[in-house]
Coordinates of C-alpha atoms and ligand atoms in Angstrom, one line a residue:
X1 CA 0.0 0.0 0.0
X2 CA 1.4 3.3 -0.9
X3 CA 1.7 6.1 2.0
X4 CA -0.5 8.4 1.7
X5 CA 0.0 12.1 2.9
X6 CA -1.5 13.4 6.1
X7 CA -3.8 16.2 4.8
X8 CA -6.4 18.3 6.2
X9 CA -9.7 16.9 5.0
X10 CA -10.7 19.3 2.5
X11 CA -14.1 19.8 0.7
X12 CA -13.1 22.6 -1.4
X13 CA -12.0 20.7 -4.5
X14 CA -14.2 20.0 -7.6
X15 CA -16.0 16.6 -6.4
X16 CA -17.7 18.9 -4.3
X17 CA -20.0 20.1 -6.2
X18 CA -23.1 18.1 -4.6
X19 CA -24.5 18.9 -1.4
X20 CA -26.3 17.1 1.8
X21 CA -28.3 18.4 4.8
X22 CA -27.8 16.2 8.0
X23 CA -28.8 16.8 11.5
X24 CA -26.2 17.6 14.0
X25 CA -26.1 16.6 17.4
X26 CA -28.4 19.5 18.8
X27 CA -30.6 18.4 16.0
X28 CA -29.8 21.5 13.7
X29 CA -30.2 21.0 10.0
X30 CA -27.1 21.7 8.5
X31 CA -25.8 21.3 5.2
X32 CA -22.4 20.0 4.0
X33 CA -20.5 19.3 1.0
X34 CA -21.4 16.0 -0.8
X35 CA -17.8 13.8 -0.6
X36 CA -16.5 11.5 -3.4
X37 CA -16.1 8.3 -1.5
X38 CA -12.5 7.5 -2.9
X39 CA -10.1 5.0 -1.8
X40 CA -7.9 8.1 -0.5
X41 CA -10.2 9.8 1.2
X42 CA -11.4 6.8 3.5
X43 CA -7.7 6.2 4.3
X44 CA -7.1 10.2 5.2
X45 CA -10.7 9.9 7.6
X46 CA -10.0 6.0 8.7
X47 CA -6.0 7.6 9.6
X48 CA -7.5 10.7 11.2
X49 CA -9.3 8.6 13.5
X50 CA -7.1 5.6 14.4
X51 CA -3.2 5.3 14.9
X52 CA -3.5 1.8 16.4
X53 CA -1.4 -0.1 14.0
X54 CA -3.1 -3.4 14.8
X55 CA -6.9 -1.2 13.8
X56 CA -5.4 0.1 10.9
X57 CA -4.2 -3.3 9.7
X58 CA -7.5 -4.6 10.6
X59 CA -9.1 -2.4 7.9
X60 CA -6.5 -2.9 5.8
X61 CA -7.0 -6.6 5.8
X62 CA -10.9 -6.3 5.5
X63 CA -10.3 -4.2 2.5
X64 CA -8.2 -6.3 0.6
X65 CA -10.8 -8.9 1.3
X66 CA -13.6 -7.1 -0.1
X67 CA -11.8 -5.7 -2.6
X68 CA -11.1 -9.1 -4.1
X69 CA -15.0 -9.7 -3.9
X70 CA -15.7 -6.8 -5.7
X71 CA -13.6 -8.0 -8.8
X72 CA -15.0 -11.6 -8.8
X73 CA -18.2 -10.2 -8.8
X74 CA -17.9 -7.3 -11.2
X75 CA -18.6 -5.0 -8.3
X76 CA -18.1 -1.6 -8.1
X77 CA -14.6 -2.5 -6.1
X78 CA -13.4 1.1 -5.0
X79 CA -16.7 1.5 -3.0
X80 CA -17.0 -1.1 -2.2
X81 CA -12.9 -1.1 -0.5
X82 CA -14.0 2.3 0.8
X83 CA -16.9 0.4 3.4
X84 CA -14.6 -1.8 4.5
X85 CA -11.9 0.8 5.2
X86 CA -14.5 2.3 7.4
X87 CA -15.9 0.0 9.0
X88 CA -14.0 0.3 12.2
X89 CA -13.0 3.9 11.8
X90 CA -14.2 4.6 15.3
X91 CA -13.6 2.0 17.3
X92 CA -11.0 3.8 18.6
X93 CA -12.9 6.4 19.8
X94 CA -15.8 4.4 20.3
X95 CA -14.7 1.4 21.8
X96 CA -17.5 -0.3 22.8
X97 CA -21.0 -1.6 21.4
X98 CA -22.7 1.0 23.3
X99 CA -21.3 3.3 20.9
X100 CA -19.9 1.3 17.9
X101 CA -20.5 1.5 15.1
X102 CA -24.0 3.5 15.7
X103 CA -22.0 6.9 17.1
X104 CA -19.6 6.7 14.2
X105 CA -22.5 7.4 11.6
X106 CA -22.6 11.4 12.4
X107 CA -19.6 11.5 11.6
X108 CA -19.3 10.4 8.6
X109 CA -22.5 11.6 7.7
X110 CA -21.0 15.2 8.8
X111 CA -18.1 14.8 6.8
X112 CA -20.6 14.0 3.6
X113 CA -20.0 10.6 3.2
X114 CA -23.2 8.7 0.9
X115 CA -26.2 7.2 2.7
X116 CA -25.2 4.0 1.0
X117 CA -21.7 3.7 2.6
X118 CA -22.8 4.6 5.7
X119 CA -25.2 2.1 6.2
X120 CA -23.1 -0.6 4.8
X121 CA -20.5 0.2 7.6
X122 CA -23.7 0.0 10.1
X123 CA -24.8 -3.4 8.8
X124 CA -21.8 -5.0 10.1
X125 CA -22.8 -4.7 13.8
X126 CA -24.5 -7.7 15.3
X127 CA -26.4 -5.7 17.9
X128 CA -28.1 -3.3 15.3
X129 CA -29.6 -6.4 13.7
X130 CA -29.9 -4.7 10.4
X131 CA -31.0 -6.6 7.2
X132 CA -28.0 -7.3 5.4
X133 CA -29.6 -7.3 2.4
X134 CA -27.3 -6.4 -0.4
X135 CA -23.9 -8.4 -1.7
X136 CA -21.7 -5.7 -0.1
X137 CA -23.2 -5.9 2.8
X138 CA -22.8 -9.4 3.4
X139 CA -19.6 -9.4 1.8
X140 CA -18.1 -6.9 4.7
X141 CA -20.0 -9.2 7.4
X142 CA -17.9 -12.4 5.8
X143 CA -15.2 -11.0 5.6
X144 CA -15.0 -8.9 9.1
X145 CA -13.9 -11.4 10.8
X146 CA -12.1 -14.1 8.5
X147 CA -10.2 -11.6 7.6
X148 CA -8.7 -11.0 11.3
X149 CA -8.4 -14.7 12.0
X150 CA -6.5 -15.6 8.8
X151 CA -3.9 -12.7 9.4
X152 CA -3.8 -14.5 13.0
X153 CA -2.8 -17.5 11.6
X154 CA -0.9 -16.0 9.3
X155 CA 1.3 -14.6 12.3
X156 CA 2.4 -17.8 14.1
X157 CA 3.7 -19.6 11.1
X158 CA 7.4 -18.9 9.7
X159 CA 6.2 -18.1 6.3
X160 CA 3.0 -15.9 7.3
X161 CA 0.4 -16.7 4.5
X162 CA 2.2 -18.9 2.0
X163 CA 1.2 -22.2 2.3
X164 CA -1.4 -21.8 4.3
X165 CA -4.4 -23.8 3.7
X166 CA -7.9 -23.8 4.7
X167 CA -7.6 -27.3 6.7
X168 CA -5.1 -25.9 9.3
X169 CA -7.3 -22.4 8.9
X170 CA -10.5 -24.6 9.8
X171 CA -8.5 -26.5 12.7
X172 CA -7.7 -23.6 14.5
X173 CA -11.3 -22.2 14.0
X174 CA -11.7 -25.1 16.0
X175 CA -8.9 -24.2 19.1
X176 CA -11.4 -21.9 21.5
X177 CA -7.9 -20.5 22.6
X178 CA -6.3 -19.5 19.2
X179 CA -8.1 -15.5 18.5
X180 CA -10.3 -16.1 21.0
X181 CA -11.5 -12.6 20.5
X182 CA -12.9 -13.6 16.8
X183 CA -16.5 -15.2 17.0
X184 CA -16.6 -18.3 15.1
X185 CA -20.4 -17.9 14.5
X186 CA -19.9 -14.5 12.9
X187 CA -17.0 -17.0 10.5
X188 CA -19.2 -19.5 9.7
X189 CA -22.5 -17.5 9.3
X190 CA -20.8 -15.1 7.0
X191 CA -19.6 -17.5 4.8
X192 CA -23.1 -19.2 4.6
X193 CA -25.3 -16.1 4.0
X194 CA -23.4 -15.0 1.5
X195 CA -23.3 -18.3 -0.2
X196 CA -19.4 -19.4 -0.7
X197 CA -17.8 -23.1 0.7
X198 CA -15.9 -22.2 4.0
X199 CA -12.8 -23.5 2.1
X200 CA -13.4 -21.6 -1.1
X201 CA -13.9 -18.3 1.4
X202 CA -10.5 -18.9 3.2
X203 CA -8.6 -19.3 -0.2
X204 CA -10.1 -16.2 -1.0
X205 CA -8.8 -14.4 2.0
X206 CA -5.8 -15.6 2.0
X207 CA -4.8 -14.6 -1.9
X208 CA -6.2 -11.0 -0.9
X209 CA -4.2 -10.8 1.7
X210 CA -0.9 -11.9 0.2
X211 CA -0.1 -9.0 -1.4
X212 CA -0.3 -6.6 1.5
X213 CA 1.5 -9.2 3.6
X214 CA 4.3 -6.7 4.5
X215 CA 1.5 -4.1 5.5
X216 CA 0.5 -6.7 7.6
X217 CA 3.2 -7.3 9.4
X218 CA 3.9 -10.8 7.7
X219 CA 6.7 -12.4 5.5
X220 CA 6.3 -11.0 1.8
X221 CA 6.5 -14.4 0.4
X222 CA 8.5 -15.4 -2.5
X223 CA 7.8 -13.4 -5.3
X224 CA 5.2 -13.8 -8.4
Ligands
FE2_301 FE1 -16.9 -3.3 14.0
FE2_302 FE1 -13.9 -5.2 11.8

């Protein structure tokens, strides 16, 4: 992934030519600038927000995830890489489910990010039990937290992600121990509601991931 500059978030360009009211916190109507959901821009807000190098990974994994949906399924792949760069942005701030995702929605709506997006990144959250009724949607849900696990496993073998199949993925699915913080049902639901073999889903995972392994903190592997 190339850096990408710390800049002020700036509405002031030409995409900004649309415009959105929202209501603020003291329920004011106010109106801001429409923003172009590019792949940039969701890394300047997700960076603004987080500097936990471990959260930022996280969305980076997610997004290669997604993004590799997005092609197989001739889906609009920068939006749909823009969601799941997101779709933490404020757990940082907002680390609990009292307050995430559902607080982090103002925000982006403030900043002008689309209705769409915004309720994509919602649709993630168990507790908010919303319908997760298109493909990005229950792509982002699949791969939430297969993503995490497989970069787990990725980390405790000597050549992170090469080789890695989705029999020893599977096994350690099955250690309560290994990630214990990733919920297995979220794993094994995701996969079904959105329709792909567990196996077929983890070799999908882990070929998006492979080349942002060094992102991720992994071996690069031997290259292509
Ligand atoms: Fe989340
Ligand atoms: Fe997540």
């Amino acid at each position: 992934m190339e850096p990408f500059s710390e800049r002020a978030p700036s509405m002031t360009n030409d995409s900004a030519t649309a415009s959105v009211t929202v209501v603020d916190m003291a329920g004011q109507a106010i109106v801001v600038a429409a923003l172009e959901p590019t792949r940039e821009r969701a890394w300047e807000t997700l960076t603004r927000y987080t500097q936990s190098e471990a959260l930022r990974r996280h969305a980076l994994a997610v997004e290669a995830s997604v993004g590799a949906y997005a092609r197989e399924f001739g889906e609009d792949e920068e939006r749909w890489r823009v969601v799941a760069l997101l779709h933490d942005f404020d757990y940082e701030i907002h680390p609990t489910l009292d307050e995430h995702p559902q607080d982090g929605a103002p925000i982006l709506r403030e900043e002008g990010w689309p209705e769409d997006v915004i309720e994509a990144i919602l649709s993630h959250a168990e507790h908010l039990a919303m319908p997760r009724d298109t493909l990005l949607k229950k792509t982002l849900f699949a791969c939430d937290e297969l993503s995490g696990f497989v970069h787990a496993c990725a980390l405790v073998r000597p050549t992170g992600l090469e080789g890695l199949e989705p029999k020893s993925v599977k096994k350690k699915l099955k250690q309560p121990s290994f990630a214990a913080g990733v919920h297995r049902d979220e794993v094994y639901r995701g996969a079904e509601e959105l329709g792909v073999e567990l196996d077929d889903h983890i070799r999908t995972v882990v070929a998006a991931l492979q080349p942002i392994a060094r992102e991720l903190g992994l071996p690069a592997g031997a290259p292509a």
